[in-house]
Amino acid sequence: MSQASAGAPDKPKKGSKTPKPPYVKPMSPHLQVWRWHVTMLGSILHRVSGIGLYIGAIVVVAWVAALAAGPDIYAQYLTYAANPLALVVWVPLSAGAFYHLASGLRHLLWDTGAGLTPKTADALSTLSIWFAVIATIAFWAVMYLDGKVQL
Amino acid sequence: MSEGYRTDRSRVEGLGSAHHGAGTWIKERVSSIFLIPLAVWGLWSAYKLSGTGYDGAIAWLRSPLHAILLILTILLSVYHMRLGLRVVVEDYVHKPFGKGLFLLLNLLICLLLAVVAVFSILKIAFGSQIGV
């Protein structure tokens, strides 16, 4: 909400043009006010992984564009993408994809009205996080064992 | 409905519900439902494709099924992430100029990604890429 819409502010005293902050305004609870709990962590990770996947989409479209541009440009793309250092990008991206997928399923379930008791909601959030951790490790372990990743 | 309770000032400012929140909410959910199988397929394809080089990737994308699924995956992803990032911008950027700028950038990036991806995929799938 913009400041102009915050209803009637305190009346300015005679002589002063506009009321100066700090106004006495109600505070909205935010990250630094809440006690940490797992549904909150799950929500934050959902948003962070969503933003990460936005970058991932750019990387994937760059891949297909490089492929369409021919072997020379594609070879250039691979010098970056197939570099062991690129794992710093690929591993978090895959983790983000696994997490956003699991966490998204959790949200779709919640949207039906199910699974919203504190106990179940906590369990679903913990499960999403563990699914992402285990799936990411499994994915890259298989990639490594298949010789697709050399360190 | 609640119009009778609004003050003149609040009507002029035009803030408050735009009355299409439910539609946006449903669009985000519907795209996410389609993206469940497509994301799994995308991760599986990433695994299959890695290490196959230029020829392997071209051969893979020459398959009509792969080309169609990849176009679907990218278009739905771009649609979904435009809606998602829009909410992020609206949550954190409150000044009209900055908010408008980021929302426009979001739209521009998503449009560009969609067009570049579809063009590239079709170019390969129809077999007119350089060098082969």
CSV table of N, CA and C in Angstrom, one decimal, chain A residues 48-64 77 89-90 92-94 96-97, chain B residues 74 77-78 81 113:
chain,number,residue,atom,x,y,z
A,48,VAL,N,11.9,-18.4,-3.1
A,48,VAL,CA,13.3,-18.3,-3.5
A,48,VAL,C,13.5,-19.3,-4.7
A,49,SER,N,13.0,-20.5,-4.6
A,49,SER,CA,13.2,-21.4,-5.7
A,49,SER,C,12.4,-21.0,-7.0
A,50,GLY,N,11.3,-20.3,-6.8
A,50,GLY,CA,10.6,-19.8,-8.0
A,50,GLY,C,11.4,-18.8,-8.7
A,51,ILE,N,12.0,-17.9,-7.9
A,51,ILE,CA,12.9,-16.8,-8.5
A,51,ILE,C,14.1,-17.5,-9.2
A,52,GLY,N,14.6,-18.5,-8.5
A,52,GLY,CA,15.8,-19.2,-9.1
A,52,GLY,C,15.4,-19.9,-10.4
A,53,LEU,N,14.2,-20.4,-10.5
A,53,LEU,CA,13.8,-21.1,-11.7
A,53,LEU,C,13.6,-20.1,-12.8
A,54,TYR,N,13.3,-18.9,-12.5
A,54,TYR,CA,13.2,-17.8,-13.5
A,54,TYR,C,14.5,-17.7,-14.2
A,55,ILE,N,15.6,-17.7,-13.4
A,55,ILE,CA,16.9,-17.7,-14.0
A,55,ILE,C,17.2,-19.0,-14.8
A,56,GLY,N,16.7,-20.1,-14.2
A,56,GLY,CA,16.8,-21.4,-14.9
A,56,GLY,C,16.2,-21.4,-16.3
A,57,ALA,N,15.0,-20.7,-16.4
A,57,ALA,CA,14.3,-20.7,-17.7
A,57,ALA,C,15.2,-19.9,-18.7
A,58,ILE,N,15.9,-18.8,-18.2
A,58,ILE,CA,16.7,-18.1,-19.1
A,58,ILE,C,17.9,-19.0,-19.6
A,59,VAL,N,18.5,-19.8,-18.7
A,59,VAL,CA,19.6,-20.7,-19.1
A,59,VAL,C,19.1,-21.7,-20.1
A,60,VAL,N,17.9,-22.2,-19.9
A,60,VAL,CA,17.4,-23.3,-20.8
A,60,VAL,C,17.1,-22.7,-22.2
A,61,VAL,N,16.5,-21.5,-22.2
A,61,VAL,CA,16.2,-20.9,-23.5
A,61,VAL,C,17.5,-20.5,-24.2
A,62,ALA,N,18.5,-20.1,-23.4
A,62,ALA,CA,19.8,-19.9,-24.0
A,62,ALA,C,20.4,-21.1,-24.6
A,63,TRP,N,20.1,-22.3,-24.0
A,63,TRP,CA,20.6,-23.6,-24.5
A,63,TRP,C,19.9,-23.9,-25.9
A,64,VAL,N,18.6,-23.7,-25.9
A,64,VAL,CA,17.9,-24.1,-27.2
A,64,VAL,C,18.3,-23.1,-28.3
A,77,TYR,N,28.5,-22.4,-26.0
A,77,TYR,CA,27.6,-22.6,-24.8
A,77,TYR,C,28.1,-23.7,-23.9
A,89,VAL,N,25.9,-23.6,-10.7
A,89,VAL,CA,24.6,-23.2,-11.1
A,89,VAL,C,23.6,-24.4,-11.2
A,90,TRP,N,24.1,-25.5,-11.9
A,90,TRP,CA,23.2,-26.6,-12.2
A,90,TRP,C,22.6,-27.3,-10.9
A,92,PRO,N,22.1,-26.1,-7.7
A,92,PRO,CA,21.0,-25.4,-7.0
A,92,PRO,C,19.8,-25.3,-7.9
A,93,LEU,N,20.0,-25.2,-9.3
A,93,LEU,CA,18.8,-25.1,-10.1
A,93,LEU,C,18.0,-26.4,-10.1
A,94,SER,N,18.7,-27.5,-10.1
A,94,SER,CA,17.9,-28.8,-10.0
A,94,SER,C,17.3,-28.9,-8.6
A,96,GLY,N,16.2,-26.4,-6.8
A,96,GLY,CA,15.1,-25.5,-6.9
A,96,GLY,C,13.9,-26.2,-7.6
A,97,ALA,N,14.2,-26.9,-8.7
A,97,ALA,CA,13.2,-27.5,-9.5
A,97,ALA,C,12.5,-28.6,-8.7
B,74,ILE,N,8.1,-24.9,-22.0
B,74,ILE,CA,8.6,-23.6,-21.9
B,74,ILE,C,7.5,-22.5,-21.9
B,77,SER,N,5.8,-22.7,-18.5
B,77,SER,CA,6.7,-22.2,-17.5
B,77,SER,C,6.8,-20.7,-17.5
B,78,VAL,N,6.9,-20.1,-18.7
B,78,VAL,CA,7.0,-18.7,-18.8
B,78,VAL,C,5.7,-18.0,-18.4
B,81,MET,N,5.7,-18.3,-14.5
B,81,MET,CA,6.7,-17.5,-13.8
B,81,MET,C,6.4,-16.0,-14.0
B,113,LEU,N,11.6,-14.7,-23.9
B,113,LEU,CA,12.0,-16.1,-23.7
B,113,LEU,C,11.0,-17.0,-24.5
